[in-house]
PDB file of C-alpha atoms and ligand atoms in Angstrom:
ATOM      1  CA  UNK A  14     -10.478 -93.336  26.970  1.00  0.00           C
ATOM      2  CA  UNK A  15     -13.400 -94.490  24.594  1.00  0.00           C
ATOM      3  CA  UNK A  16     -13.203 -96.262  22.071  1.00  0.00           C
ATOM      4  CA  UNK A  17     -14.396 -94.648  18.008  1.00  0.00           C
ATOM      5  CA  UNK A  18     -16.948 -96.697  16.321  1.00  0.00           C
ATOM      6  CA  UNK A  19     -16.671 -97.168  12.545  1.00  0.00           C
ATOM      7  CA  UNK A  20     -19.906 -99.418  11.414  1.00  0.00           C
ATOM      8  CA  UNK A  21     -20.623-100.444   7.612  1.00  0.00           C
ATOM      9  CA  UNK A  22     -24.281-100.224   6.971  1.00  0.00           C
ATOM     10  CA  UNK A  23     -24.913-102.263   3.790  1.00  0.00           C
ATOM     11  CA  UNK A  24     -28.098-101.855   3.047  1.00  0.00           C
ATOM     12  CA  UNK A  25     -29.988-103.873   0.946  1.00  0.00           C
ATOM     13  CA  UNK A  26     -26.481-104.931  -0.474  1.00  0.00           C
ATOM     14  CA  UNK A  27     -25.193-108.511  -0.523  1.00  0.00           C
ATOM     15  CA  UNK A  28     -25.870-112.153  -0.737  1.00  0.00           C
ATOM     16  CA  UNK A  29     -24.750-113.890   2.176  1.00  0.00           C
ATOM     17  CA  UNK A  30     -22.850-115.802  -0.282  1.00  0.00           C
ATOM     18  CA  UNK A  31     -21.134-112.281  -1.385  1.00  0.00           C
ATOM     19  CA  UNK A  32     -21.060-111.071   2.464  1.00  0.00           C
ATOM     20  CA  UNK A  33     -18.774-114.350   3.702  1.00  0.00           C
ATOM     21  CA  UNK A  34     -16.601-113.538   0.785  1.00  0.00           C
ATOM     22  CA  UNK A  35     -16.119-109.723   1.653  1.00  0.00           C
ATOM     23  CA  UNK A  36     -15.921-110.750   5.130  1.00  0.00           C
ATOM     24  CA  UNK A  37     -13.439-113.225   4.879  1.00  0.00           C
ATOM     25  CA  UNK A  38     -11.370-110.612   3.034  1.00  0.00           C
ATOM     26  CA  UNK A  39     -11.666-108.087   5.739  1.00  0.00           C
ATOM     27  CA  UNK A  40     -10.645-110.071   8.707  1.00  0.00           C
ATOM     28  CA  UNK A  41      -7.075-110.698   6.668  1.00  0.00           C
ATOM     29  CA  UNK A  42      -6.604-107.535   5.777  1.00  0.00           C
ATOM     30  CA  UNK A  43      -7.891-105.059   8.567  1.00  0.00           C
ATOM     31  CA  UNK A  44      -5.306-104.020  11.546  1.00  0.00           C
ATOM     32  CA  UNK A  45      -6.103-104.547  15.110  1.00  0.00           C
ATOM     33  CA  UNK A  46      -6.847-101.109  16.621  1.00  0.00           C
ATOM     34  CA  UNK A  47      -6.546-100.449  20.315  1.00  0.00           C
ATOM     35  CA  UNK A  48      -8.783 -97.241  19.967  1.00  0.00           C
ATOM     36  CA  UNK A  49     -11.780 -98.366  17.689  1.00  0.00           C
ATOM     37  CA  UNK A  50     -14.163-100.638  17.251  1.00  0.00           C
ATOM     38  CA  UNK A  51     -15.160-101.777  13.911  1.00  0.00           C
ATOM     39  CA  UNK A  52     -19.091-103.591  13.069  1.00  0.00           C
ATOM     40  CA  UNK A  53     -20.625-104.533  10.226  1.00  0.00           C
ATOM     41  CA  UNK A  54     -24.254-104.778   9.671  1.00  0.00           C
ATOM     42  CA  UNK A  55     -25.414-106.818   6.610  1.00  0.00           C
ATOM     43  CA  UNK A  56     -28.985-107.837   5.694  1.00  0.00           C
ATOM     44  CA  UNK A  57     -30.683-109.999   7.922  1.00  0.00           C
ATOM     45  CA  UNK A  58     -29.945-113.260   5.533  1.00  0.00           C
ATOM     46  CA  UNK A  59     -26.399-112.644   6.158  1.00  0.00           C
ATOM     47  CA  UNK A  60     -26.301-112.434  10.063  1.00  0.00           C
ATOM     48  CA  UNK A  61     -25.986-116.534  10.312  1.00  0.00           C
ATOM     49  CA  UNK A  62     -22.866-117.297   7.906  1.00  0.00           C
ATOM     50  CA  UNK A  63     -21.247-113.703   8.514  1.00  0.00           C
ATOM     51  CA  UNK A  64     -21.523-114.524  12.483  1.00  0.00           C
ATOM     52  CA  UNK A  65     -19.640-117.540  12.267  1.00  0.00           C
ATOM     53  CA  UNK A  66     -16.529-116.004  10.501  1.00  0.00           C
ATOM     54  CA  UNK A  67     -16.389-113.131  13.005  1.00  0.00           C
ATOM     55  CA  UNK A  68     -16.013-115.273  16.237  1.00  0.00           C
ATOM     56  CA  UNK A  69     -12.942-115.027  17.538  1.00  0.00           C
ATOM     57  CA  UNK A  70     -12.215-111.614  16.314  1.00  0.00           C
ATOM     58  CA  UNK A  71     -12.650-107.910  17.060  1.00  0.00           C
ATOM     59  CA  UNK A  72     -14.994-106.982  14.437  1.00  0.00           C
ATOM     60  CA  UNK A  73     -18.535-106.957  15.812  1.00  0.00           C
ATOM     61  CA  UNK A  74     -21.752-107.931  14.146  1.00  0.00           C
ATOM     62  CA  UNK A  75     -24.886-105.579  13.399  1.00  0.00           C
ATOM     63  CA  UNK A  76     -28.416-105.697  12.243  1.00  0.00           C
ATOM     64  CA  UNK A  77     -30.665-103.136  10.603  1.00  0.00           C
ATOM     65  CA  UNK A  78     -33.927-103.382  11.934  1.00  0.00           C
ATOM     66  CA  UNK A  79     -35.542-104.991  14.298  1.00  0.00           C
ATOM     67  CA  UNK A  80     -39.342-105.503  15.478  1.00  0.00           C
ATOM     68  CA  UNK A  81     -40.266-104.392  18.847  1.00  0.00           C
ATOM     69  CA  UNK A  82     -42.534-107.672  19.774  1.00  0.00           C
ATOM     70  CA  UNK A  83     -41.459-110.502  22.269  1.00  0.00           C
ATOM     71  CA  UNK A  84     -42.676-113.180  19.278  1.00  0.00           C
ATOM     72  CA  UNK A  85     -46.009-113.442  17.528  1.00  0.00           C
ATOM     73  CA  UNK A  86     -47.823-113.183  14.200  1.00  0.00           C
ATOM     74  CA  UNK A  87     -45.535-110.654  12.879  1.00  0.00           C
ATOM     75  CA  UNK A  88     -45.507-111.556   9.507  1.00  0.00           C
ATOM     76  CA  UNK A  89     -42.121-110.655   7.942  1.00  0.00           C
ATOM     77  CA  UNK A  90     -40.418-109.499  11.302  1.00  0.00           C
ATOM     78  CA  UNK A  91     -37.669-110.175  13.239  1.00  0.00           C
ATOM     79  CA  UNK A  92     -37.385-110.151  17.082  1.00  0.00           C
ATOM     80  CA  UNK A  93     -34.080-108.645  19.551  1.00  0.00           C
ATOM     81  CA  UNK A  94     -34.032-112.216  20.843  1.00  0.00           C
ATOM     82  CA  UNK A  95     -33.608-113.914  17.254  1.00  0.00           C
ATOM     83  CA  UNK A  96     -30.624-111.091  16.841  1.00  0.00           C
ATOM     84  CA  UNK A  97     -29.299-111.756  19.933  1.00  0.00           C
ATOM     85  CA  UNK A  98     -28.790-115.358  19.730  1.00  0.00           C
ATOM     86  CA  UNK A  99     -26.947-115.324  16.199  1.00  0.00           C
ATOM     87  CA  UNK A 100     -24.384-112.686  17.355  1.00  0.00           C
ATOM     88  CA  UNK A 101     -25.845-109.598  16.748  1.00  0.00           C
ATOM     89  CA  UNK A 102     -24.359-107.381  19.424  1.00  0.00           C
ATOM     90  CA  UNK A 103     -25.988-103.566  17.884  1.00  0.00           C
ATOM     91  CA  UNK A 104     -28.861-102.737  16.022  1.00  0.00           C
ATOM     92  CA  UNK A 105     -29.631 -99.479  13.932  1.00  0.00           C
ATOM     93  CA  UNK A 106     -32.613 -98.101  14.860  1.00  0.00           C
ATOM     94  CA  UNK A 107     -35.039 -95.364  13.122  1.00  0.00           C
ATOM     95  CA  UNK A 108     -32.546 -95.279   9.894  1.00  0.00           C
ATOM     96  CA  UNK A 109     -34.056 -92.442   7.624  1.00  0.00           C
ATOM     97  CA  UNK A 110     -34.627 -94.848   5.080  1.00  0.00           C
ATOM     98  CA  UNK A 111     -36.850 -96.455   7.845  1.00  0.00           C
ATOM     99  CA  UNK A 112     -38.305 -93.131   8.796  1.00  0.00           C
ATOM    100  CA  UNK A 113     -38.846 -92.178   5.221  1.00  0.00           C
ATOM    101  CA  UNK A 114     -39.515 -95.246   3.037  1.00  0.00           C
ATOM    102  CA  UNK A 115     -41.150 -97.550   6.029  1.00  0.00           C
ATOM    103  CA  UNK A 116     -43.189 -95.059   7.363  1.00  0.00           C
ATOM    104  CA  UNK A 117     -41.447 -95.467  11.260  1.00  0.00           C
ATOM    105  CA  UNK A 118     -42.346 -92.930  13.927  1.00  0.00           C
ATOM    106  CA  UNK A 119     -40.500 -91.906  16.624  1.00  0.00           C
ATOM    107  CA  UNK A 120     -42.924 -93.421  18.431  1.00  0.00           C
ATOM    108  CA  UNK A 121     -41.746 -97.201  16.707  1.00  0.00           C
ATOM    109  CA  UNK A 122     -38.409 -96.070  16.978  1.00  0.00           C
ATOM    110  CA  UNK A 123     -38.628 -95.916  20.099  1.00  0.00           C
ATOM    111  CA  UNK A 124     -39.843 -99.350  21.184  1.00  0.00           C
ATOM    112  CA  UNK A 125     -37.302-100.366  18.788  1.00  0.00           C
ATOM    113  CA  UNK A 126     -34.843 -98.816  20.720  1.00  0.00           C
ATOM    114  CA  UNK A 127     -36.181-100.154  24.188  1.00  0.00           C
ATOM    115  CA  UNK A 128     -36.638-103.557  23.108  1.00  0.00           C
ATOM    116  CA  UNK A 129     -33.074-103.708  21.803  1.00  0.00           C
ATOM    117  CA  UNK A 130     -31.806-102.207  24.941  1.00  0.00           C
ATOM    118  CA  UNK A 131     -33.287-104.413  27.140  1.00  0.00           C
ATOM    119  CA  UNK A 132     -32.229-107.480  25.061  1.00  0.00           C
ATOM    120  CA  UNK A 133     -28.611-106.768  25.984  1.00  0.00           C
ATOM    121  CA  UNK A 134     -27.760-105.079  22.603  1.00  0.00           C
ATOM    122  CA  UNK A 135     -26.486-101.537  21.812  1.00  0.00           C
ATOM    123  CA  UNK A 136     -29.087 -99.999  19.913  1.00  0.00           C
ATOM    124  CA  UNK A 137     -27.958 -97.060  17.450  1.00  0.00           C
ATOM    125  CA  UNK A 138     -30.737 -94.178  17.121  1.00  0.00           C
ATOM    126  CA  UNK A 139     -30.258 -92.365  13.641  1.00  0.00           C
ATOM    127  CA  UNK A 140     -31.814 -88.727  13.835  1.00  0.00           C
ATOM    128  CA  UNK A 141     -31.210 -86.125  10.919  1.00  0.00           C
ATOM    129  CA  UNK A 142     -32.586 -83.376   8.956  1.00  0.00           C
ATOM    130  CA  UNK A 143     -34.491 -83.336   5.531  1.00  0.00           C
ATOM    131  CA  UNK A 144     -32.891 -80.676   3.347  1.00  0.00           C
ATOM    132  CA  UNK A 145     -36.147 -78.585   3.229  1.00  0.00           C
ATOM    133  CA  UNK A 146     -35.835 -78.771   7.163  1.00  0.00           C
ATOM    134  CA  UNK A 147     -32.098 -77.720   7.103  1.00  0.00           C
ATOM    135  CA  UNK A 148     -32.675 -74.901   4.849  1.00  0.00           C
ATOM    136  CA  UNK A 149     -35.679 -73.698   7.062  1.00  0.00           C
ATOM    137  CA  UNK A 150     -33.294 -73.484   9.797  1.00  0.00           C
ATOM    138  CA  UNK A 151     -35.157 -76.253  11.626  1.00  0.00           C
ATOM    139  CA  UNK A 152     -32.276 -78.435  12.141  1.00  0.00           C
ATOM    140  CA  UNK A 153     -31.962 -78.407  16.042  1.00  0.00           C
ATOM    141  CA  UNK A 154     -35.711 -78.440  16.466  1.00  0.00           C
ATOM    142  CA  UNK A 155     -35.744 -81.944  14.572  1.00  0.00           C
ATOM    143  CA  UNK A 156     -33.006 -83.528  15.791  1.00  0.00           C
ATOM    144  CA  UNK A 157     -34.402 -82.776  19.440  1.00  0.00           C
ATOM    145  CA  UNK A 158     -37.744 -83.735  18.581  1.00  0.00           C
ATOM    146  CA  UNK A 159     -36.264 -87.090  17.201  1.00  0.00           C
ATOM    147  CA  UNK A 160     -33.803 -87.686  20.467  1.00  0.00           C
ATOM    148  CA  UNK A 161     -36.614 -86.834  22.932  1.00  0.00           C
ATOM    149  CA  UNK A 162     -39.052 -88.681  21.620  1.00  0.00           C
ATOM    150  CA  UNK A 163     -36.725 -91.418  20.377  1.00  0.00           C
ATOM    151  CA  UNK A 164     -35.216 -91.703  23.891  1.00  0.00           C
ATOM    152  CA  UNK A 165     -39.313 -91.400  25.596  1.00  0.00           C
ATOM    153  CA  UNK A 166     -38.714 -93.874  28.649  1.00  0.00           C
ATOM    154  CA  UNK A 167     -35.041 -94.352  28.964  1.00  0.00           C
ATOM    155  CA  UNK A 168     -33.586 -93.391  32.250  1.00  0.00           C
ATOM    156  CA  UNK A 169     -29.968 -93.559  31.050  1.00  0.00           C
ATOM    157  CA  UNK A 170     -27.445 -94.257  27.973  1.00  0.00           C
ATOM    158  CA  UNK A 171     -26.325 -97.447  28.819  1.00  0.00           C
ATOM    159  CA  UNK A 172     -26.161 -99.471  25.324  1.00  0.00           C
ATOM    160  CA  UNK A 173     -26.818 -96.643  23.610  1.00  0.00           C
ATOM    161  CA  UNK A 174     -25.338 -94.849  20.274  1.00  0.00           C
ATOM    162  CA  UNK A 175     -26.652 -92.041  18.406  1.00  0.00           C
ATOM    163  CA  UNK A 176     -26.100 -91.298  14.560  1.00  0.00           C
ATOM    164  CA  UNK A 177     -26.374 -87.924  13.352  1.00  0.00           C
ATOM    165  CA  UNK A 178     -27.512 -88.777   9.696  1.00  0.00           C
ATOM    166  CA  UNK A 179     -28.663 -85.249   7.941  1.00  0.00           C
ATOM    167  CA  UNK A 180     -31.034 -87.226   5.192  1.00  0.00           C
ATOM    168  CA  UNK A 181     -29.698 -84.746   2.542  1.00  0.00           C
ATOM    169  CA  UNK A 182     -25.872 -86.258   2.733  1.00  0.00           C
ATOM    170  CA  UNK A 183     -27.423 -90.192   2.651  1.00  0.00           C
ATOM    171  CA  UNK A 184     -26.176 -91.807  -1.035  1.00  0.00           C
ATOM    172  CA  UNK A 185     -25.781 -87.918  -2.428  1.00  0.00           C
ATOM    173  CA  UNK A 186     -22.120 -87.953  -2.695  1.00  0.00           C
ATOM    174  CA  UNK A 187     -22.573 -84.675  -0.721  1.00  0.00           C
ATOM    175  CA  UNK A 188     -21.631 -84.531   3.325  1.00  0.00           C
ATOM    176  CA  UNK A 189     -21.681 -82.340   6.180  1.00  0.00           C
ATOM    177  CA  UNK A 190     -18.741 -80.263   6.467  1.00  0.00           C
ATOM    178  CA  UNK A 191     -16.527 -81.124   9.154  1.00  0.00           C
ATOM    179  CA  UNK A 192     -18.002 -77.828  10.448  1.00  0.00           C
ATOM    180  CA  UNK A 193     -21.506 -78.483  10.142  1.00  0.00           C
ATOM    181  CA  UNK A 194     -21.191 -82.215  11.632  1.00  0.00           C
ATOM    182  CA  UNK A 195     -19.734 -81.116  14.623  1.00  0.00           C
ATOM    183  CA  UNK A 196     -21.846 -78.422  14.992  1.00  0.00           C
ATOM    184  CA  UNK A 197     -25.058 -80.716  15.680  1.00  0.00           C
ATOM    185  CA  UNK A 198     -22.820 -83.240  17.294  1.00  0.00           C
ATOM    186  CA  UNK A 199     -21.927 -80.827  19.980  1.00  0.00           C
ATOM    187  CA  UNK A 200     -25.956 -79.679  19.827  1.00  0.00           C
ATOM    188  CA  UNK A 201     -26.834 -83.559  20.769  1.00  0.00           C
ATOM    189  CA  UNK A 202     -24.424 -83.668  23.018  1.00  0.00           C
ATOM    190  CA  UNK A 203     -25.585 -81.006  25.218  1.00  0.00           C
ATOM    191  CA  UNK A 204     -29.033 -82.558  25.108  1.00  0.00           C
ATOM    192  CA  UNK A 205     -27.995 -85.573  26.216  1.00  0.00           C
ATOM    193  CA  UNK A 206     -26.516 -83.769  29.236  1.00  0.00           C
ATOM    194  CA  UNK A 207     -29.643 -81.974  29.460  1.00  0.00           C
ATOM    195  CA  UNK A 208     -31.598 -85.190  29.459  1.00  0.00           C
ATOM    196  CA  UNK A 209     -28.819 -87.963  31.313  1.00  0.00           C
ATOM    197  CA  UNK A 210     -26.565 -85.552  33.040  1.00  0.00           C
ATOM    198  CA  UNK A 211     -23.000 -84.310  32.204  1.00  0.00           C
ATOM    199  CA  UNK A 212     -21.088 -87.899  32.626  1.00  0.00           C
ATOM    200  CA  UNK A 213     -23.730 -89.813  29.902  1.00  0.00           C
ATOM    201  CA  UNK A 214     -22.876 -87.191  27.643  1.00  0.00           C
ATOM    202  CA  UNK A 215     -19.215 -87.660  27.977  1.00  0.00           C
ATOM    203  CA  UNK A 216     -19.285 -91.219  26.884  1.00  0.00           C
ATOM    204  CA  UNK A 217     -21.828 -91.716  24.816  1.00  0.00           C
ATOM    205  CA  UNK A 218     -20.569 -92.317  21.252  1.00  0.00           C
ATOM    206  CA  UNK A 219     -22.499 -90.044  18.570  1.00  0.00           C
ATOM    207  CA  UNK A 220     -21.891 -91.336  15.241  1.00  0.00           C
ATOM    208  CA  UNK A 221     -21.752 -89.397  11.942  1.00  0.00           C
ATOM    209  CA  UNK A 222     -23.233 -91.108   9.055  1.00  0.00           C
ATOM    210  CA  UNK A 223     -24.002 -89.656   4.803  1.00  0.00           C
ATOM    211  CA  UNK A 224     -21.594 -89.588   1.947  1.00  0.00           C
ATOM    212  CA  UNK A 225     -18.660 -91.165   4.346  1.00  0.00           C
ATOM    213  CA  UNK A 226     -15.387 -91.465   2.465  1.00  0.00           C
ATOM    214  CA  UNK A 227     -11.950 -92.203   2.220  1.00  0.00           C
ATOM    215  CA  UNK A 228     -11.467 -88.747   0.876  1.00  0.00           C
ATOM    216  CA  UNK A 229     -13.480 -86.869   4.122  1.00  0.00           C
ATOM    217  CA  UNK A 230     -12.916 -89.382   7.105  1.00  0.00           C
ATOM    218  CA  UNK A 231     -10.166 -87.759   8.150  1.00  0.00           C
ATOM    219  CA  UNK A 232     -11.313 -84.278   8.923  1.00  0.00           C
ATOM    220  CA  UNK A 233     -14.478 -85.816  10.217  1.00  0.00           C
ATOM    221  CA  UNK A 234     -12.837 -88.135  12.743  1.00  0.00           C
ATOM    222  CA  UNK A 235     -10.858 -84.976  13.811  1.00  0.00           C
ATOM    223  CA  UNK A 236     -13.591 -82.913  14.876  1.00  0.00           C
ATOM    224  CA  UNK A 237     -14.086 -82.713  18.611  1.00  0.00           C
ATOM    225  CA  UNK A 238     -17.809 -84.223  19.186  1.00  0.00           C
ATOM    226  CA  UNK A 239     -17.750 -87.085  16.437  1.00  0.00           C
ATOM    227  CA  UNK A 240     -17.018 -90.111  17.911  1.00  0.00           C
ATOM    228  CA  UNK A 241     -17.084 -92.250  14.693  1.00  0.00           C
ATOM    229  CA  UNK A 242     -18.877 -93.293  11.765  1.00  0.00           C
ATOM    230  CA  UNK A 243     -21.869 -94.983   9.945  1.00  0.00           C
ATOM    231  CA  UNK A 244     -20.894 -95.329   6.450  1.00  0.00           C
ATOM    232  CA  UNK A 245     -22.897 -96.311   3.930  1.00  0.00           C
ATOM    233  CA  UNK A 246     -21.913 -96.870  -0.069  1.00  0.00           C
ATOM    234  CA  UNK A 247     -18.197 -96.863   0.828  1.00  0.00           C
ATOM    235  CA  UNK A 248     -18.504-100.104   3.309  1.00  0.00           C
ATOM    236  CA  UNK A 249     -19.467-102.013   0.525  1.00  0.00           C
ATOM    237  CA  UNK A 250     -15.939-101.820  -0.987  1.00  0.00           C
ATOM    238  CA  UNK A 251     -13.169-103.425   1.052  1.00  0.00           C
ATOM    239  CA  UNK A 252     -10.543-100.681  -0.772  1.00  0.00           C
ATOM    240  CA  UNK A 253     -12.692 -98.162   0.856  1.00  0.00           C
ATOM    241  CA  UNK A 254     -13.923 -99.547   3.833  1.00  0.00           C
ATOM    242  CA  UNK A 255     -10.328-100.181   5.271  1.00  0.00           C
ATOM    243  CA  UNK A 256      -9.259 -96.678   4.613  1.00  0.00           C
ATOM    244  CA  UNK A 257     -12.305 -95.719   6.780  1.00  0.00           C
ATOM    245  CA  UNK A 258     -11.768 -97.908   9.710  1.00  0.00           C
ATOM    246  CA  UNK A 259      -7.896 -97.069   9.039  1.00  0.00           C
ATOM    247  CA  UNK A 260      -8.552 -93.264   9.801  1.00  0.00           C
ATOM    248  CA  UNK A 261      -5.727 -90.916  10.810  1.00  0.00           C
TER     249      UNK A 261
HETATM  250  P1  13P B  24     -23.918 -93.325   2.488  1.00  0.00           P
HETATM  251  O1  13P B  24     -22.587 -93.458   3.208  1.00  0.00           O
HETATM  252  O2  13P B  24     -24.039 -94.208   1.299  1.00  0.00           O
HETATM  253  O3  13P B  24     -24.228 -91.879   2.206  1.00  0.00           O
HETATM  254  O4  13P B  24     -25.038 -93.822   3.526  1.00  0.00           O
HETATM  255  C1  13P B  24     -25.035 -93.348   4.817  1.00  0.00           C
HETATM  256  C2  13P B  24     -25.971 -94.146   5.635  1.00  0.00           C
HETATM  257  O5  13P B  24     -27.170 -94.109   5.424  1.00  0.00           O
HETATM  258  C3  13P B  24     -25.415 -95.021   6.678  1.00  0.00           C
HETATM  259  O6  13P B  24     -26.408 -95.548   7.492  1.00  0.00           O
END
């Protein structure tokens, strides 16, 4: 059976001297879970100190971005290989806040995506849906545009994780229904039978991710197609973050 993801995205959230504190917390007060696997992904001047406390144990270690380029004058960038050898074992790629505020294409994203791949990291695509998109009923036409072109190159899933982040649920307070989740999980999942055959599509994880909760994690992680979480606000709070990973 496969194992559920539930990741903490922190954003721009966090000192490293305030991430090795939360950390430390977590790792005495989080279960061991046969079925799930738990990763947090602080800000890049957190990866060293936060690395160090999570040898030994379950929880894995994330970034949230990443620069496409062997090495070079990249001013301001950071390289796979740089991830790689502090611990990082996944990397969020094309985050709408990437997409939105940083100007990345699909094209970026996916070099991003390649790069990571190919560095011996997962790398976790985020697609979703502007409101204005979503109420022009061009949800599925988005989200395939952003998985095709996303995916440009890639012969199978291997290290691989999609996020279905509709932009209207990011930091709103307001999610997907259960309902309409699972509805574009199931839409992504088809396509990535379409694209990798049937037995990709079977194990790849798909992720939901905007306004996660303690109060809606539940009903989410019951729904057929999602195969865990990205959660935002609430993975900043240990309270919270433990019901999450702690889902029923
Ligand atoms: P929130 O959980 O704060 O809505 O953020 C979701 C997100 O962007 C995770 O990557």
């Amino acid at each position: 059976m496969k194992k559920s993801l539930v990741a903490g995205n922190w954003k721009m959230y966090k000192t490293p001297q305030e991430s090795v504190t939360f950390v430390q917390e977590l790792k005495r007060s989080v279960k061991n879970y046969e079925d799930r696997d738990i990763l947090v992904c602080p800000p890049f001047t957190s990866l060293v100190p936060v690395s160090e406390l999570l040898k030994d144990t379950p929880i894995k270690l994330g970034a949230q971005n990443v620069y496409f380029e062997e090495e070079g004058a990249f001013t301001g960038e950071v390289s796979a290989k740089m991830l790689k050898e502090v611990g990082v074992s996944c990397v969020i790629c094309g985050h709408s806040e990437r997409r939105n505020i940083f100007m990345e294409t699909n094209e970026i994203i996916n070099k991003k995506v390649k790069k990571t791949i190919s560095t011996g990291m997962t790398a976790i695509l985020c697609v979703g849906e502007k409101l204005e998109e979503r109420e022009d009923e061009k949800t599925f036409d988005i989200i395939e545009t952003q998985v095709q072109r996303c995916l440009d190159g890639i012969d199978n899933t291997e290290g691989l994780v999609i996020a279905y982040e509709p932009v209207w649920a990011i930091g709103t307070g307001k999610n997907a229904t259960p309902e309409q989740a699972e509805e574009v999980h199931l839409f992504i999942k088809e396509l990535v039978s379409k694209l990798f055959g049937s037995s990709s599509a079977e194990s790849i994880l798909i992720l939901y991710g905007g306004s996660v909760k303690p109060e809606n994690i539940d009903l989410l992680m019951a729904q057929k197609d999602i195969d865990g979480v990205l959660v935002g606000g609430a993975s900043l709070k240990l309270d919270s973050f433990l019901r999450i990973i702690d889902y029923r």
